[in-house]
Amino acid sequence: MKRILIVEDDKKLARVLELQLSYEGYRLDIARDGFEGLLKFREENYDLVLLDVMIPKIDGYEVCKRIKGESDVPIIMVTAKDDISDRIIGLDTGADDYVVKPFNYGELAARIRANLRKTSNDEEKIITYRDMVVDPKKRIVTRAGREIELSKQEFDLLEYLVINSGIAMSCEKILEKIWGDADYSNPNVLDVYIKYLRDKVDRGHEEKLIKTIRGVGYTIR
């Protein structure tokens, strides 16, 4: 399920977008100003950002610039500023698309789908960390040239940790991302799968990649 961050101070519009996009199967988070938007973006993994320009605290242009300085996530600017110069500024700061208010929801939805398709191939790029290689497309993991056989949940968990290598991921966040929070709310499930991964990925290697962060969760570093 794709996750979208909406940075919009118009509560009514934000709510409408949340309802319509949720109906289409997206997961939504809403930030009311630029500062909150940056905080949320750095706390979670988003597939796309809908960003208003005229927002409090930090304007949309600056938010866009900062996000693009640390991520390639697609950004669609949604704003009432329709001058050509405004569009140029938005695109020059890194925005991938620009939609002017009032807009047709069908058009916005199509632009969201188009921008998400652009990144779909990137999600399948091979990931290398130390002597471990993760191929998301073929769902193959090797370490020191040896292929490691993993279950679907083990692969998804390892891929998520590798993508976020160096970041302490909380147990709650991992459980929600890999299993969803409905049926697997017990952190013991995660502990068991971490043990499985350690047995398969780290055993026999001097360098242990999977680390426990006490009081937080797990990471790879």
PDB file of C-alpha atoms in Angstrom:
ATOM      1  CA  MET A   1       0.000   0.000   0.000  1.00  0.00           C
ATOM      2  CA  LYS A   2       1.469   3.344  -1.076  1.00  0.00           C
ATOM      3  CA  ARG A   3       1.853   5.988   1.610  1.00  0.00           C
ATOM      4  CA  ILE A   4       1.291   9.688   0.885  1.00  0.00           C
ATOM      5  CA  LEU A   5       2.091  12.727   3.024  1.00  0.00           C
ATOM      6  CA  ILE A   6      -0.271  15.696   2.567  1.00  0.00           C
ATOM      7  CA  VAL A   7       1.181  19.036   3.700  1.00  0.00           C
ATOM      8  CA  GLU A   8      -1.808  21.385   3.623  1.00  0.00           C
ATOM      9  CA  ASP A   9      -3.069  24.005   6.105  1.00  0.00           C
ATOM     10  CA  ASP A  10      -6.577  24.119   4.627  1.00  0.00           C
ATOM     11  CA  LYS A  11      -8.293  21.623   6.943  1.00  0.00           C
ATOM     12  CA  LYS A  12     -11.313  21.147   4.700  1.00  0.00           C
ATOM     13  CA  LEU A  13      -9.243  20.429   1.584  1.00  0.00           C
ATOM     14  CA  ALA A  14      -6.883  18.167   3.509  1.00  0.00           C
ATOM     15  CA  ARG A  15      -9.842  16.173   4.819  1.00  0.00           C
ATOM     16  CA  VAL A  16     -11.372  15.836   1.344  1.00  0.00           C
ATOM     17  CA  LEU A  17      -8.066  14.615  -0.073  1.00  0.00           C
ATOM     18  CA  GLU A  18      -7.658  12.206   2.825  1.00  0.00           C
ATOM     19  CA  LEU A  19     -11.108  10.671   2.259  1.00  0.00           C
ATOM     20  CA  GLN A  20     -10.782  10.406  -1.520  1.00  0.00           C
ATOM     21  CA  LEU A  21      -7.252   9.024  -1.551  1.00  0.00           C
ATOM     22  CA  SER A  22      -7.982   6.600   1.297  1.00  0.00           C
ATOM     23  CA  TYR A  23     -10.911   5.294  -0.738  1.00  0.00           C
ATOM     24  CA  GLU A  24      -8.463   4.564  -3.578  1.00  0.00           C
ATOM     25  CA  GLY A  25      -6.294   2.503  -1.259  1.00  0.00           C
ATOM     26  CA  TYR A  26      -3.552   4.931  -0.228  1.00  0.00           C
ATOM     27  CA  ARG A  27      -2.382   5.444   3.325  1.00  0.00           C
ATOM     28  CA  LEU A  28      -2.421   9.114   4.299  1.00  0.00           C
ATOM     29  CA  ASP A  29      -0.738  11.348   6.856  1.00  0.00           C
ATOM     30  CA  ILE A  30      -1.487  15.066   7.144  1.00  0.00           C
ATOM     31  CA  ALA A  31       0.769  17.927   8.257  1.00  0.00           C
ATOM     32  CA  ARG A  32      -0.666  21.427   8.813  1.00  0.00           C
ATOM     33  CA  ASP A  33       2.532  23.428   8.281  1.00  0.00           C
ATOM     34  CA  GLY A  34       5.978  23.117   6.736  1.00  0.00           C
ATOM     35  CA  PHE A  35       7.757  22.364  10.001  1.00  0.00           C
ATOM     36  CA  GLU A  36       5.371  19.524  10.862  1.00  0.00           C
ATOM     37  CA  GLY A  37       5.641  18.273   7.284  1.00  0.00           C
ATOM     38  CA  LEU A  38       9.416  17.934   7.522  1.00  0.00           C
ATOM     39  CA  LEU A  39       9.144  16.206  10.905  1.00  0.00           C
ATOM     40  CA  LYS A  40       6.639  13.662   9.614  1.00  0.00           C
ATOM     41  CA  PHE A  41       8.646  13.071   6.440  1.00  0.00           C
ATOM     42  CA  ARG A  42      11.764  12.261   8.453  1.00  0.00           C
ATOM     43  CA  GLU A  43       9.869   9.945  10.807  1.00  0.00           C
ATOM     44  CA  GLU A  44       8.166   7.778   8.181  1.00  0.00           C
ATOM     45  CA  ASN A  45       8.741   6.329   4.716  1.00  0.00           C
ATOM     46  CA  TYR A  46       6.529   7.987   2.109  1.00  0.00           C
ATOM     47  CA  ASP A  47       6.035   7.136  -1.551  1.00  0.00           C
ATOM     48  CA  LEU A  48       4.807  10.613  -2.522  1.00  0.00           C
ATOM     49  CA  VAL A  49       4.253  14.078  -1.026  1.00  0.00           C
ATOM     50  CA  LEU A  50       1.374  16.452  -1.851  1.00  0.00           C
ATOM     51  CA  LEU A  51       2.727  19.859  -0.882  1.00  0.00           C
ATOM     52  CA  ASP A  52       0.979  23.223  -0.700  1.00  0.00           C
ATOM     53  CA  VAL A  53       3.150  26.294  -1.285  1.00  0.00           C
ATOM     54  CA  MET A  54       1.455  28.812   1.029  1.00  0.00           C
ATOM     55  CA  ILE A  55       1.803  27.003   4.366  1.00  0.00           C
ATOM     56  CA  PRO A  56       2.792  28.385   7.792  1.00  0.00           C
ATOM     57  CA  LYS A  57       6.235  28.292   9.452  1.00  0.00           C
ATOM     58  CA  ILE A  58       8.206  26.995   6.439  1.00  0.00           C
ATOM     59  CA  ASP A  59       6.830  27.619   2.956  1.00  0.00           C
ATOM     60  CA  GLY A  60       6.352  24.835   0.424  1.00  0.00           C
ATOM     61  CA  TYR A  61       9.314  25.862  -1.740  1.00  0.00           C
ATOM     62  CA  GLU A  62      11.713  25.506   1.172  1.00  0.00           C
ATOM     63  CA  VAL A  63      10.097  22.244   2.322  1.00  0.00           C
ATOM     64  CA  CYS A  64      10.460  20.868  -1.201  1.00  0.00           C
ATOM     65  CA  LYS A  65      14.105  21.891  -1.365  1.00  0.00           C
ATOM     66  CA  ARG A  66      14.907  20.248   1.972  1.00  0.00           C
ATOM     67  CA  ILE A  67      13.091  17.013   1.157  1.00  0.00           C
ATOM     68  CA  LYS A  68      14.809  16.748  -2.227  1.00  0.00           C
ATOM     69  CA  GLY A  69      18.125  17.315  -0.486  1.00  0.00           C
ATOM     70  CA  GLU A  70      17.725  13.990   1.291  1.00  0.00           C
ATOM     71  CA  SER A  71      15.289  11.928  -0.804  1.00  0.00           C
ATOM     72  CA  ASP A  72      14.083  11.248  -4.346  1.00  0.00           C
ATOM     73  CA  VAL A  73      10.445  10.872  -3.263  1.00  0.00           C
ATOM     74  CA  PRO A  74       8.057  12.419  -5.840  1.00  0.00           C
ATOM     75  CA  ILE A  75       6.600  15.785  -4.800  1.00  0.00           C
ATOM     76  CA  ILE A  76       3.442  17.255  -6.334  1.00  0.00           C
ATOM     77  CA  MET A  77       2.899  20.895  -5.449  1.00  0.00           C
ATOM     78  CA  VAL A  78      -0.774  21.762  -4.947  1.00  0.00           C
ATOM     79  CA  THR A  79      -1.268  25.510  -4.814  1.00  0.00           C
ATOM     80  CA  ALA A  80      -3.361  28.520  -5.799  1.00  0.00           C
ATOM     81  CA  LYS A  81      -0.266  30.258  -7.205  1.00  0.00           C
ATOM     82  CA  ASP A  82      -0.756  29.789 -10.946  1.00  0.00           C
ATOM     83  CA  ASP A  83       1.689  32.278 -12.476  1.00  0.00           C
ATOM     84  CA  ILE A  84       4.273  30.763 -14.797  1.00  0.00           C
ATOM     85  CA  SER A  85       7.015  32.221 -12.602  1.00  0.00           C
ATOM     86  CA  ASP A  86       5.578  30.398  -9.575  1.00  0.00           C
ATOM     87  CA  ARG A  87       5.539  27.116 -11.467  1.00  0.00           C
ATOM     88  CA  ILE A  88       9.141  27.627 -12.548  1.00  0.00           C
ATOM     89  CA  ILE A  89      10.200  28.286  -8.954  1.00  0.00           C
ATOM     90  CA  GLY A  90       8.373  25.161  -7.789  1.00  0.00           C
ATOM     91  CA  LEU A  91       9.944  22.950 -10.436  1.00  0.00           C
ATOM     92  CA  ASP A  92      13.384  24.485  -9.888  1.00  0.00           C
ATOM     93  CA  THR A  93      13.222  23.633  -6.183  1.00  0.00           C
ATOM     94  CA  GLY A  94      12.746  19.979  -7.145  1.00  0.00           C
ATOM     95  CA  ALA A  95       8.996  19.446  -7.476  1.00  0.00           C
ATOM     96  CA  ASP A  96       8.081  16.651  -9.868  1.00  0.00           C
ATOM     97  CA  ASP A  97       4.668  18.066 -10.749  1.00  0.00           C
ATOM     98  CA  TYR A  98       2.524  21.169 -10.165  1.00  0.00           C
ATOM     99  CA  VAL A  99      -1.277  21.287  -9.763  1.00  0.00           C
ATOM    100  CA  VAL A 100      -3.181  24.565  -9.463  1.00  0.00           C
ATOM    101  CA  LYS A 101      -6.208  25.059  -7.185  1.00  0.00           C
ATOM    102  CA  PRO A 102      -9.073  24.634  -7.796  1.00  0.00           C
ATOM    103  CA  PHE A 103      -8.238  21.354  -9.484  1.00  0.00           C
ATOM    104  CA  ASN A 104     -10.147  18.394 -10.834  1.00  0.00           C
ATOM    105  CA  TYR A 105      -9.682  15.469  -8.458  1.00  0.00           C
ATOM    106  CA  GLY A 106      -9.521  12.991 -11.347  1.00  0.00           C
ATOM    107  CA  GLU A 107      -6.580  14.876 -12.811  1.00  0.00           C
ATOM    108  CA  LEU A 108      -4.789  14.964  -9.467  1.00  0.00           C
ATOM    109  CA  ALA A 109      -5.341  11.226  -8.978  1.00  0.00           C
ATOM    110  CA  ALA A 110      -3.922  10.561 -12.458  1.00  0.00           C
ATOM    111  CA  ARG A 111      -0.863  12.682 -11.708  1.00  0.00           C
ATOM    112  CA  ILE A 112      -0.332  10.782  -8.452  1.00  0.00           C
ATOM    113  CA  ARG A 113      -0.472   7.447 -10.277  1.00  0.00           C
ATOM    114  CA  ALA A 114       1.913   8.706 -12.979  1.00  0.00           C
ATOM    115  CA  ASN A 115       4.476   9.921 -10.451  1.00  0.00           C
ATOM    116  CA  LEU A 116       4.254   6.703  -8.447  1.00  0.00           C
ATOM    117  CA  ARG A 117       4.881   4.687 -11.625  1.00  0.00           C
ATOM    118  CA  LYS A 118       8.072   6.655 -12.222  1.00  0.00           C
ATOM    119  CA  THR A 119       9.500   5.368  -8.964  1.00  0.00           C
ATOM    120  CA  SER A 120       8.287   1.769  -9.230  1.00  0.00           C
ATOM    121  CA  ASN A 121      11.437   0.661 -11.055  1.00  0.00           C
ATOM    122  CA  ASP A 122      13.627   2.387  -8.462  1.00  0.00           C
ATOM    123  CA  GLU A 123      12.049   0.260  -5.754  1.00  0.00           C
ATOM    124  CA  GLU A 124      13.330  -2.836  -7.551  1.00  0.00           C
ATOM    125  CA  LYS A 125      16.967  -1.744  -7.714  1.00  0.00           C
ATOM    126  CA  ILE A 126      19.488  -4.123  -6.187  1.00  0.00           C
ATOM    127  CA  ILE A 127      20.608  -3.007  -2.704  1.00  0.00           C
ATOM    128  CA  THR A 128      24.129  -3.690  -1.471  1.00  0.00           C
ATOM    129  CA  TYR A 129      25.219  -3.366   2.146  1.00  0.00           C
ATOM    130  CA  ARG A 130      28.711  -4.502   3.139  1.00  0.00           C
ATOM    131  CA  ASP A 131      28.985  -8.048   1.733  1.00  0.00           C
ATOM    132  CA  MET A 132      25.214  -8.541   1.510  1.00  0.00           C
ATOM    133  CA  VAL A 133      23.188  -8.078  -1.692  1.00  0.00           C
ATOM    134  CA  VAL A 134      19.376  -7.781  -1.706  1.00  0.00           C
ATOM    135  CA  ASP A 135      17.536  -8.108  -5.024  1.00  0.00           C
ATOM    136  CA  PRO A 136      13.921  -6.955  -4.455  1.00  0.00           C
ATOM    137  CA  LYS A 137      12.751  -7.955  -7.937  1.00  0.00           C
ATOM    138  CA  LYS A 138      14.009 -11.541  -7.764  1.00  0.00           C
ATOM    139  CA  ARG A 139      13.629 -11.616  -3.962  1.00  0.00           C
ATOM    140  CA  ILE A 140      17.095 -13.080  -3.560  1.00  0.00           C
ATOM    141  CA  VAL A 141      19.587 -12.335  -0.788  1.00  0.00           C
ATOM    142  CA  THR A 142      23.250 -13.267  -0.857  1.00  0.00           C
ATOM    143  CA  ARG A 143      25.983 -12.679   1.672  1.00  0.00           C
ATOM    144  CA  ALA A 144      29.643 -13.159   0.795  1.00  0.00           C
ATOM    145  CA  GLY A 145      28.449 -14.710  -2.456  1.00  0.00           C
ATOM    146  CA  ARG A 146      26.264 -17.329  -0.762  1.00  0.00           C
ATOM    147  CA  GLU A 147      22.511 -17.276  -1.397  1.00  0.00           C
ATOM    148  CA  ILE A 148      20.335 -17.175   1.725  1.00  0.00           C
ATOM    149  CA  GLU A 149      16.917 -18.804   1.614  1.00  0.00           C
ATOM    150  CA  LEU A 150      14.289 -16.625   3.304  1.00  0.00           C
ATOM    151  CA  SER A 151      10.540 -16.790   3.804  1.00  0.00           C
ATOM    152  CA  LYS A 152       8.389 -13.910   2.520  1.00  0.00           C
ATOM    153  CA  GLN A 153       8.202 -12.254   5.949  1.00  0.00           C
ATOM    154  CA  GLU A 154      11.924 -12.731   6.549  1.00  0.00           C
ATOM    155  CA  PHE A 155      12.766 -11.164   3.183  1.00  0.00           C
ATOM    156  CA  ASP A 156      10.372  -8.233   3.687  1.00  0.00           C
ATOM    157  CA  LEU A 157      11.800  -7.592   7.153  1.00  0.00           C
ATOM    158  CA  LEU A 158      15.415  -7.749   5.989  1.00  0.00           C
ATOM    159  CA  GLU A 159      14.713  -5.537   2.961  1.00  0.00           C
ATOM    160  CA  TYR A 160      13.032  -2.935   5.190  1.00  0.00           C
ATOM    161  CA  LEU A 161      15.974  -2.887   7.599  1.00  0.00           C
ATOM    162  CA  VAL A 162      18.513  -2.637   4.761  1.00  0.00           C
ATOM    163  CA  ILE A 163      16.626   0.213   3.063  1.00  0.00           C
ATOM    164  CA  ASN A 164      16.696   2.034   6.419  1.00  0.00           C
ATOM    165  CA  SER A 165      20.223   0.958   7.353  1.00  0.00           C
ATOM    166  CA  GLY A 166      21.739   3.086  10.096  1.00  0.00           C
ATOM    167  CA  ILE A 167      18.331   4.169  11.388  1.00  0.00           C
ATOM    168  CA  ALA A 168      16.960   2.769  14.647  1.00  0.00           C
ATOM    169  CA  MET A 169      13.552   1.431  13.622  1.00  0.00           C
ATOM    170  CA  SER A 170      11.021   0.997  16.425  1.00  0.00           C
ATOM    171  CA  CYS A 171       9.300  -2.351  16.925  1.00  0.00           C
ATOM    172  CA  GLU A 172       5.915  -0.704  16.386  1.00  0.00           C
ATOM    173  CA  LYS A 173       6.971   0.820  13.070  1.00  0.00           C
ATOM    174  CA  ILE A 174       8.445  -2.463  11.808  1.00  0.00           C
ATOM    175  CA  LEU A 175       5.376  -4.467  12.824  1.00  0.00           C
ATOM    176  CA  GLU A 176       3.057  -2.015  11.093  1.00  0.00           C
ATOM    177  CA  LYS A 177       5.153  -1.936   7.921  1.00  0.00           C
ATOM    178  CA  ILE A 178       5.711  -5.680   7.527  1.00  0.00           C
ATOM    179  CA  TRP A 179       2.640  -7.277   9.045  1.00  0.00           C
ATOM    180  CA  GLY A 180       0.166  -4.479   9.667  1.00  0.00           C
ATOM    181  CA  ASP A 181      -0.968  -3.632  13.188  1.00  0.00           C
ATOM    182  CA  ALA A 182      -4.205  -5.637  13.194  1.00  0.00           C
ATOM    183  CA  ASP A 183      -3.111  -9.226  13.719  1.00  0.00           C
ATOM    184  CA  TYR A 184       0.525  -8.918  14.763  1.00  0.00           C
ATOM    185  CA  SER A 185       0.532  -6.338  17.518  1.00  0.00           C
ATOM    186  CA  ASN A 186       2.640  -8.564  19.794  1.00  0.00           C
ATOM    187  CA  PRO A 187       6.322  -7.550  19.560  1.00  0.00           C
ATOM    188  CA  ASN A 188       7.291 -11.164  20.322  1.00  0.00           C
ATOM    189  CA  VAL A 189       6.476 -11.934  16.680  1.00  0.00           C
ATOM    190  CA  LEU A 190       9.186  -9.500  15.593  1.00  0.00           C
ATOM    191  CA  ASP A 191      11.683 -10.916  18.097  1.00  0.00           C
ATOM    192  CA  VAL A 192      11.157 -14.381  16.633  1.00  0.00           C
ATOM    193  CA  TYR A 193      11.727 -13.208  13.057  1.00  0.00           C
ATOM    194  CA  ILE A 194      14.809 -11.224  14.050  1.00  0.00           C
ATOM    195  CA  LYS A 195      16.203 -14.444  15.532  1.00  0.00           C
ATOM    196  CA  TYR A 196      15.438 -16.270  12.269  1.00  0.00           C
ATOM    197  CA  LEU A 197      17.262 -13.593  10.295  1.00  0.00           C
ATOM    198  CA  ARG A 198      20.282 -13.607  12.597  1.00  0.00           C
ATOM    199  CA  ASP A 199      20.549 -17.372  12.243  1.00  0.00           C
ATOM    200  CA  LYS A 200      20.472 -17.093   8.447  1.00  0.00           C
ATOM    201  CA  VAL A 201      22.250 -13.784   7.785  1.00  0.00           C
ATOM    202  CA  ASP A 202      24.793 -13.286  10.588  1.00  0.00           C
ATOM    203  CA  ARG A 203      25.697 -16.792  11.730  1.00  0.00           C
ATOM    204  CA  GLY A 204      29.189 -17.742  10.601  1.00  0.00           C
ATOM    205  CA  HIS A 205      30.192 -14.155   9.863  1.00  0.00           C
ATOM    206  CA  GLU A 206      32.531 -12.139  12.078  1.00  0.00           C
ATOM    207  CA  GLU A 207      30.658  -8.911  11.331  1.00  0.00           C
ATOM    208  CA  LYS A 208      27.106  -9.013  12.667  1.00  0.00           C
ATOM    209  CA  LEU A 209      24.823  -6.723  10.657  1.00  0.00           C
ATOM    210  CA  ILE A 210      21.543  -6.926  12.598  1.00  0.00           C
ATOM    211  CA  LYS A 211      21.713  -4.838  15.765  1.00  0.00           C
ATOM    212  CA  THR A 212      19.347  -4.479  18.717  1.00  0.00           C
ATOM    213  CA  ILE A 213      18.754  -0.922  19.897  1.00  0.00           C
ATOM    214  CA  ARG A 214      17.664  -1.293  23.517  1.00  0.00           C
ATOM    215  CA  GLY A 215      14.377   0.363  24.309  1.00  0.00           C
ATOM    216  CA  VAL A 216      13.756   1.151  20.622  1.00  0.00           C
ATOM    217  CA  GLY A 217      13.921  -1.743  18.186  1.00  0.00           C
ATOM    218  CA  TYR A 218      16.377  -2.900  15.533  1.00  0.00           C
ATOM    219  CA  THR A 219      18.659  -1.659  12.797  1.00  0.00           C
ATOM    220  CA  ILE A 220      21.313  -2.782  10.348  1.00  0.00           C
ATOM    221  CA  ARG A 221      24.650  -1.029  10.725  1.00  0.00           C
TER     222      ARG A 221
END
